Coordinates of C-alpha atoms and ligand atoms in Angstrom, one line a residue:
M21 CA 0.1 -0.2 -0.1
N22 CA 1.0 3.6 -0.4
I23 CA 1.6 5.4 2.8
L24 CA 1.5 9.1 3.6
L25 CA 3.2 10.1 6.9
L26 CA 2.7 13.6 8.4
G27 CA 5.6 15.5 10.4
S28 CA 9.2 16.4 10.2
G29 CA 10.9 15.4 13.5
G30 CA 13.0 12.4 14.8
R31 CA 9.6 10.9 15.7
E32 CA 8.8 10.8 12.0
H33 CA 12.2 9.6 10.9
A34 CA 11.8 6.9 13.4
L35 CA 8.4 5.8 12.1
A36 CA 9.4 6.0 8.4
W37 CA 12.6 3.8 9.3
K38 CA 10.1 1.2 10.9
M39 CA 7.4 1.5 8.3
V40 CA 9.6 0.7 5.3
K41 CA 10.7 -2.6 6.7
S42 CA 7.2 -3.7 6.2
H43 CA 6.2 -5.7 3.1
H44 CA 2.9 -4.0 3.1
C45 CA 4.6 -0.7 2.6
D46 CA 4.9 0.2 -1.2
Q47 CA 5.5 3.8 -1.7
L48 CA 6.2 6.1 1.2
F49 CA 5.7 9.8 1.2
I50 CA 6.4 12.3 4.1
A51 CA 4.8 15.8 4.4
P52 CA 7.1 17.5 5.0
G53 CA 9.7 15.2 6.2
N54 CA 13.5 16.1 6.9
A55 CA 16.8 15.2 5.4
G56 CA 16.6 11.8 7.2
T57 CA 13.0 10.8 5.8
S58 CA 14.2 11.3 2.4
A59 CA 16.2 8.1 2.4
Y60 CA 13.1 6.1 3.1
G61 CA 10.6 7.8 0.7
T62 CA 9.3 11.1 -1.0
N63 CA 9.5 14.2 1.1
L64 CA 6.5 16.6 -0.1
A65 CA 6.5 20.4 0.9
V66 CA 2.9 20.1 2.3
S67 CA 2.2 21.4 5.8
P68 CA 0.4 18.5 8.0
T69 CA -2.5 20.9 8.8
D70 CA -3.1 21.9 5.2
F71 CA -5.9 19.6 4.8
T72 CA -7.1 20.6 1.2
A73 CA -3.6 20.0 0.2
L74 CA -3.4 16.7 1.5
K75 CA -6.5 15.5 -0.1
T76 CA -4.7 16.5 -3.3
V77 CA -1.6 14.4 -2.4
C78 CA -3.9 11.5 -1.4
L79 CA -5.8 11.6 -4.7
D80 CA -2.7 12.1 -6.8
K81 CA -0.3 9.4 -4.8
K82 CA -3.3 6.8 -4.5
I83 CA -2.7 6.8 -0.9
N84 CA -4.2 4.1 1.3
M85 CA -3.0 5.1 4.7
V86 CA -2.1 8.1 6.5
V87 CA -0.1 8.2 9.6
V88 CA -0.2 11.5 11.6
G89 CA 3.0 12.2 13.6
P90 CA 2.2 15.3 15.6
E91 CA -0.9 16.3 17.6
E92 CA -1.9 19.6 15.8
P93 CA -3.5 17.8 12.7
L94 CA -5.3 15.6 15.1
V95 CA -6.5 18.4 17.4
K96 CA -7.7 20.0 14.3
G97 CA -9.6 17.2 13.2
I98 CA -7.9 15.5 10.2
Y99 CA -9.3 12.2 11.1
D100 CA -13.0 13.7 10.9
F101 CA -12.0 15.6 7.5
F102 CA -11.1 12.3 6.0
Q103 CA -14.1 10.6 7.3
Q104 CA -16.4 13.3 5.9
D105 CA -15.1 13.4 2.4
T106 CA -16.4 10.6 0.0
Q107 CA -13.1 10.6 -2.0
L108 CA -11.1 10.0 1.2
Q109 CA -13.3 7.9 3.5
H110 CA -11.5 4.6 2.5
I111 CA -8.1 5.7 3.7
N112 CA -7.0 4.4 7.0
V113 CA -6.0 7.4 9.1
V114 CA -3.8 6.4 12.2
G115 CA -4.8 9.0 14.7
P116 CA -7.9 9.8 16.8
S117 CA -10.7 12.0 15.9
A118 CA -10.7 15.6 17.0
A119 CA -13.0 14.4 20.1
G120 CA -10.5 11.5 21.0
A121 CA -7.5 14.1 20.6
Q122 CA -9.1 16.2 23.3
L123 CA -7.3 13.6 25.7
E124 CA -4.2 15.8 24.7
G125 CA -5.9 19.1 23.4
S126 CA -7.5 20.0 26.7
K127 CA -5.9 19.2 29.9
A128 CA -9.5 20.0 31.7
F129 CA -11.1 17.5 29.3
S130 CA -8.4 14.8 30.1
K131 CA -8.7 15.5 33.8
K132 CA -12.6 15.4 33.9
F133 CA -12.4 12.2 31.6
M134 CA -10.0 10.3 34.1
Q135 CA -12.3 11.4 37.0
R136 CA -15.3 10.1 35.3
H137 CA -13.7 6.6 34.7
G138 CA -11.7 6.3 38.1
I139 CA -8.2 6.5 36.6
P140 CA -5.7 7.6 39.1
T141 CA -4.5 11.2 38.4
A142 CA -3.5 14.1 40.7
A143 CA -6.3 16.0 42.5
Y144 CA -7.1 19.1 40.5
A145 CA -9.3 22.1 40.1
E146 CA -9.8 24.2 36.8
F147 CA -10.4 28.2 36.6
T148 CA -11.4 30.6 33.8
V149 CA -10.5 34.2 33.9
S150 CA -14.2 34.9 35.6
E151 CA -13.2 32.8 38.4
Y152 CA -9.6 34.4 38.8
E153 CA -10.3 35.4 42.5
E154 CA -11.6 31.8 43.5
G155 CA -8.3 30.6 41.6
K156 CA -6.0 32.7 43.6
K157 CA -7.7 31.5 46.8
Y158 CA -7.4 28.0 45.8
I159 CA -3.6 28.6 45.0
Q160 CA -3.1 30.3 48.4
Q161 CA -4.5 27.1 50.4
H162 CA -2.9 24.6 48.1
S163 CA 0.3 22.5 49.3
L164 CA 3.6 22.9 47.5
P165 CA 4.8 22.6 45.0
I166 CA 1.8 23.5 42.8
V167 CA 1.2 22.5 39.3
L168 CA -0.3 24.9 36.8
K169 CA -1.4 23.8 33.4
A170 CA -2.7 26.0 30.5
D171 CA -5.5 24.0 29.3
G172 CA -4.8 23.9 25.5
L173 CA -1.9 23.1 23.2
A174 CA 1.0 25.3 24.1
A175 CA 3.9 23.5 22.4
G176 CA 4.9 21.6 25.4
K177 CA 5.7 24.9 27.4
G178 CA 2.3 25.3 29.1
V179 CA 3.2 23.6 32.4
V180 CA 4.5 25.5 35.6
I181 CA 5.9 23.6 38.8
A182 CA 5.8 26.5 41.2
L183 CA 7.7 26.0 44.6
S184 CA 6.0 28.9 46.3
H185 CA 2.8 30.5 46.4
T186 CA 4.1 33.8 45.1
E187 CA 5.7 32.2 42.1
A188 CA 2.2 30.0 41.6
L189 CA 0.1 33.2 41.6
Q190 CA 2.5 35.0 39.2
A191 CA 2.5 31.9 36.8
F192 CA -1.5 32.1 37.2
E193 CA -1.8 35.7 36.5
E194 CA 0.4 35.3 33.4
M195 CA -1.6 32.5 31.9
I196 CA -5.1 33.7 32.5
I197 CA -4.8 37.4 32.9
H198 CA -1.8 38.4 30.4
K199 CA -2.6 35.4 28.0
Q200 CA 0.9 34.1 28.1
F201 CA -0.3 31.0 26.1
G202 CA -2.9 32.8 24.3
E203 CA -6.2 30.9 24.1
A204 CA -4.6 27.6 25.4
G205 CA -4.8 29.5 28.8
N206 CA -8.5 30.6 28.7
K207 CA -8.7 27.7 31.2
V208 CA -6.0 26.8 33.8
V209 CA -5.7 23.4 35.6
I210 CA -4.2 23.4 39.0
E211 CA -3.3 20.3 40.3
E212 CA -1.3 18.5 43.2
F213 CA 2.4 17.7 42.5
L214 CA 3.2 13.9 42.1
K215 CA 6.7 12.8 43.4
G216 CA 8.2 9.7 41.6
I217 CA 9.8 8.4 38.4
E218 CA 8.2 9.4 35.1
V219 CA 7.7 6.8 32.3
S220 CA 5.8 6.9 29.0
V221 CA 3.7 4.1 27.9
F222 CA 2.4 3.5 24.4
A223 CA -0.6 1.7 23.2
L224 CA -2.2 1.5 19.7
T225 CA -6.0 1.1 19.8
D226 CA -9.1 0.8 17.6
G227 CA -11.4 2.1 20.2
E228 CA -12.4 -1.4 21.5
V229 CA -9.2 -3.3 21.9
Y230 CA -5.4 -2.1 22.4
Q231 CA -1.9 -3.4 22.3
V232 CA 1.0 -2.0 24.1
I233 CA 3.6 -1.2 21.7
G234 CA 6.4 0.0 24.2
H235 CA 7.5 2.2 26.9
A236 CA 10.4 4.6 27.4
K237 CA 11.8 6.9 30.1
D238 CA 12.4 10.7 28.6
Y239 CA 15.0 12.9 29.9
K240 CA 13.2 16.2 29.7
R241 CA 15.6 18.9 31.1
I242 CA 18.4 20.6 29.2
G243 CA 21.2 20.0 31.8
E244 CA 22.9 17.2 33.1
G245 CA 21.3 15.5 36.3
E246 CA 17.8 16.8 35.3
T247 CA 18.6 20.4 35.7
G248 CA 17.8 23.6 33.9
L249 CA 15.0 24.5 31.5
N250 CA 12.5 21.8 30.0
T251 CA 13.1 20.7 26.5
G252 CA 11.1 18.6 24.1
G253 CA 13.0 15.7 25.4
M254 CA 17.1 15.2 25.5
G255 CA 17.2 11.5 25.2
C256 CA 15.4 8.2 26.1
V257 CA 15.9 4.7 27.4
S258 CA 14.0 1.4 26.9
P259 CA 13.2 -0.9 28.6
V260 CA 12.8 0.8 32.0
P261 CA 14.0 -1.5 34.7
F262 CA 11.0 -0.8 37.0
M263 CA 8.7 -1.6 34.3
D264 CA 8.4 -5.2 35.4
A265 CA 5.2 -7.6 34.9
S266 CA 3.5 -6.5 38.1
F267 CA 3.7 -2.7 37.4
M268 CA 2.6 -3.2 33.7
Q269 CA -0.4 -5.1 34.9
K270 CA -1.4 -2.3 37.3
V271 CA -1.0 0.2 34.5
E272 CA -3.1 -2.0 32.1
E273 CA -5.8 -2.8 34.7
R274 CA -5.9 0.8 36.3
I275 CA -5.2 3.0 33.2
I276 CA -5.1 1.7 29.8
R277 CA -8.1 -0.6 29.9
P278 CA -10.3 2.0 31.6
T279 CA -9.1 4.8 29.2
V280 CA -10.0 2.7 26.1
N281 CA -13.3 1.5 27.8
G282 CA -14.1 4.9 28.8
L283 CA -13.4 6.2 25.1
A284 CA -15.9 3.4 23.7
Q285 CA -18.6 4.2 26.4
E286 CA -18.5 7.8 25.7
N287 CA -18.8 7.1 21.9
I288 CA -15.7 9.0 21.1
N289 CA -14.0 7.6 18.0
Y290 CA -10.3 6.7 18.7
H291 CA -8.1 5.1 16.0
G292 CA -4.6 5.6 16.8
F293 CA -1.9 5.9 19.4
I294 CA -2.2 6.8 23.2
F295 CA 0.7 7.8 24.8
F296 CA 0.3 7.5 28.7
G297 CA 2.6 10.1 30.4
L298 CA 2.8 8.3 33.9
M299 CA 4.4 8.8 37.2
N300 CA 5.5 5.9 39.4
V301 CA 4.7 6.8 42.8
H302 CA 6.1 4.2 45.4
G303 CA 5.2 1.6 43.0
E304 CA 1.8 2.9 41.9
P305 CA 1.0 4.3 38.5
W306 CA -0.6 7.7 38.1
V307 CA -1.4 9.6 35.1
I308 CA 0.4 12.9 34.6
E309 CA -0.8 13.3 31.0
Y310 CA -2.2 11.7 28.0
N311 CA -1.0 12.5 24.5
C312 CA -2.9 11.5 21.2
R313 CA 0.4 10.4 19.4
M314 CA 3.6 9.1 19.9
G315 CA 6.4 10.6 21.9
D316 CA 9.5 12.2 20.6
P317 CA 12.3 11.2 21.4
E318 CA 10.5 8.1 22.9
T319 CA 9.7 6.8 19.3
E320 CA 13.5 6.7 18.4
V321 CA 13.8 4.0 21.1
V322 CA 10.3 2.5 20.9
M323 CA 10.3 1.6 17.1
P324 CA 13.8 0.1 17.3
M325 CA 12.7 -2.1 20.3
L326 CA 9.4 -3.3 18.6
Q327 CA 10.0 -6.3 16.5
T328 CA 6.2 -6.4 15.2
D329 CA 5.5 -5.0 11.7
I330 CA 3.9 -1.7 12.4
V331 CA 2.1 -1.4 9.1
A332 CA 0.6 -4.7 9.9
L333 CA -0.6 -3.2 13.2
F334 CA -2.1 -0.2 11.7
A335 CA -3.9 -2.6 9.0
A336 CA -5.1 -4.5 11.9
M337 CA -6.7 -1.4 13.8
D338 CA -8.8 -0.8 10.5
N339 CA -9.8 -4.5 9.9
G340 CA -10.7 -5.4 13.4
T341 CA -7.9 -7.9 14.0
L342 CA -5.6 -5.8 16.4
I343 CA -6.6 -8.3 19.1
D344 CA -5.0 -11.1 17.4
A345 CA -1.5 -9.2 16.9
N346 CA 1.5 -10.8 18.3
I347 CA 3.5 -8.0 19.8
S348 CA 7.3 -8.8 20.4
F349 CA 10.3 -6.7 21.4
S350 CA 14.0 -6.8 21.1
E351 CA 15.9 -8.8 23.9
Q352 CA 18.3 -5.8 23.9
S353 CA 18.3 -2.4 25.4
C354 CA 17.9 0.9 23.3
A355 CA 19.1 4.5 24.0
T356 CA 18.7 7.5 22.2
V357 CA 20.7 10.7 22.9
M358 CA 19.5 14.0 21.4
A359 CA 22.1 16.6 19.9
V360 CA 20.7 19.9 20.0
S361 CA 21.4 23.4 18.8
G362 CA 23.6 25.8 20.8
G363 CA 21.1 28.0 23.0
Y364 CA 18.2 25.5 22.7
P365 CA 15.7 25.5 24.4
G366 CA 16.1 29.2 24.0
D367 CA 17.1 31.0 20.7
Y368 CA 19.2 29.1 18.4
Q369 CA 20.7 29.6 14.8
K370 CA 19.7 27.2 11.7
N371 CA 21.3 26.4 8.7
I372 CA 24.6 25.2 10.4
S373 CA 26.5 22.6 8.5
I374 CA 26.6 19.0 9.9
H375 CA 29.5 16.8 9.6
G376 CA 30.3 13.2 10.3
L377 CA 26.9 11.8 9.6
T378 CA 28.1 8.5 7.9
E379 CA 30.6 7.1 10.6
I380 CA 28.3 4.8 12.2
V381 CA 28.1 0.9 12.6
P382 CA 24.8 0.1 10.9
D383 CA 23.6 -2.8 13.0
Q384 CA 24.4 -0.9 16.4
S385 CA 23.6 2.6 15.7
I386 CA 20.8 4.6 14.0
I387 CA 21.0 8.6 13.4
F388 CA 17.4 9.9 13.4
H389 CA 17.2 13.3 12.0
A390 CA 15.0 15.6 14.2
G391 CA 15.8 19.2 12.7
T392 CA 17.7 18.7 9.6
K393 CA 17.3 20.0 5.9
Q394 CA 19.2 18.9 2.8
T395 CA 20.7 21.8 0.8
E396 CA 22.9 21.9 -2.0
H397 CA 25.8 22.2 0.3
G398 CA 25.0 19.2 2.3
I399 CA 22.7 18.7 5.4
V400 CA 22.2 21.6 7.7
T401 CA 20.5 22.1 11.0
N402 CA 16.9 23.1 10.9
G403 CA 15.5 23.1 14.5
G404 CA 16.6 23.2 18.0
R405 CA 16.8 19.4 18.3
V406 CA 18.7 18.3 15.4
L407 CA 19.6 14.6 15.6
A408 CA 18.6 11.5 17.8
V409 CA 21.4 9.0 18.0
T410 CA 19.9 5.7 19.0
S411 CA 22.0 2.5 19.7
Y412 CA 21.4 -1.0 20.9
G413 CA 23.3 -2.7 23.5
N414 CA 23.3 -5.5 25.9
N415 CA 22.1 -3.0 28.8
I416 CA 21.3 0.6 29.1
P417 CA 24.9 1.9 30.0
E418 CA 26.4 0.1 26.8
A419 CA 23.6 1.4 24.4
V420 CA 24.3 5.1 25.9
A421 CA 27.8 4.6 25.5
T422 CA 27.6 3.5 21.9
S423 CA 25.5 6.5 20.9
K424 CA 27.8 8.9 22.7
K425 CA 30.7 7.3 20.7
V426 CA 28.7 8.1 17.5
L427 CA 28.4 11.6 18.6
E428 CA 31.9 12.1 19.1
K429 CA 32.3 11.8 15.3
I430 CA 29.4 14.1 14.6
S431 CA 30.0 18.0 14.6
F432 CA 28.0 21.1 14.1
E433 CA 28.9 24.5 15.4
G434 CA 27.2 24.9 18.9
I435 CA 26.3 21.1 19.1
Y436 CA 25.2 20.0 22.7
Y437 CA 24.1 16.7 24.1
R438 CA 23.8 15.3 27.6
K439 CA 26.1 12.7 28.4
D440 CA 24.0 11.3 31.5
I441 CA 21.1 9.9 29.6
G442 CA 20.0 6.8 31.7
F443 CA 22.1 7.8 34.6
E444 CA 20.0 6.1 37.4
F445 CA 20.4 2.9 35.6
E446 CA 24.3 2.6 35.5
Ligands
AMP6 P1 2.8 17.7 30.7 O1 2.7 18.9 29.7 O2 1.5 17.5 31.3 O3 3.4 16.5 30.3 O4 3.9 18.3 31.8 C1 5.1 18.5 31.8 C2 6.0 18.0 32.6 O5 5.7 18.5 34.0 C3 5.7 16.6 32.9 O6 6.5 15.7 32.0 C4 6.1 16.3 34.2 O7 7.6 16.4 34.4 C5 5.6 17.6 35.1 N1 4.4 17.2 35.6 C6 3.2 17.7 35.1 N2 2.4 17.4 35.9 C7 2.8 17.0 37.0 C8 2.2 16.7 38.4 N3 1.2 16.8 38.8 N4 3.2 16.1 39.2 C9 4.6 16.3 39.0 N5 5.2 16.8 37.7 C10 4.1 16.9 36.7
LIG7 N1 8.9 13.5 24.7 C1 7.8 13.8 25.2 C2 6.7 14.3 24.2 O1 6.8 13.8 23.1 O2 5.7 14.8 24.5

């Protein structure tokens, strides 16, 4: 079949890498893709949110399946757009309806959903601008730290963990009065801080049944030892040692199954990935957030760890056979280390030449491009997160060490990466 993949990051490079291994994949197109994805298919200069242009591509290229990488097209209703168009209805869109994407698109929606279905999550309250005074009172009597979240999509920046009431009140005012995150902050969720270890779990669901396709631990801060500003993710490891059978059973029974059942009960059409952002609090799983897509850089370890044909799984979601799928994982460990532009997550430059991309051992490491662009002068940087170097190893430290060796040979002006990915598992 012909497949169109939407997005341009490391996540999409990893999905493309995995999908072209499938004998079900004839031609792959990526809109817009990056310098890495062009090795696996044809990049098309079309925006993932330009649904009309995507329609033309689908008809021209005889696309049978659309795999949606980022959240924005999902929240904007790409699934529904395809369902409502008689020329596009037959296409298998991997991604939830706009209603389902609210799990990520609205923190207030997802918190209420979890409450309705008894899914463990931090206690919370939500406030709009007309409830500003009540919100301030709520903050003043809240235990510390206090977590504030802009309701809508804020490019991963809408969460503040305030260590004092003054800081929380300031953040609240910024979000709700000064519209720091625009409309995303029309509502603000204020919640309890959960102390524990974070882990991301990924499932594919057709809205009735699900399969867990992997998990990973992401390192979100820019600085070593998890210090400094939050980023999109500086590296990942998988499998995570505490994710044993007993913890996974709790995750499935208390979180994944009730989420999928809840969506079905509420007649919410969901046909895609669910990313469960969890906190392990003394051995008990709690939900920090849902996303309606794969994680980045989690995908850069989850796809290499997954041995099952991903395109066959996408097809199974469409023809009611997902329940019969046989999911298997590599026996090895995987780590990815993200190389970023100097200055990231603040301001950074683009169009810097990248050197040393070819010097890897193919069976051991994969260089996934995150923010890169092919130019007539070679491959250049095109984003904050530039490359995710994934490696296999007999254990996490070995996988991380191999990725770091590859990175020593790669250079671009300002390159930075964390050398302590997986530090707790050494
Ligand atoms: P989110 O955008 O919901 O993923 O939040 C960003 C990050 O903030 C998460 O990955 C956590 O590290 C942290 N976070 C969010 N909510 C909480 C919470 N209730 N307790 C502790 N940390 C949290
Ligand atoms: N790495 C976290 C995310 O994709 O949201």
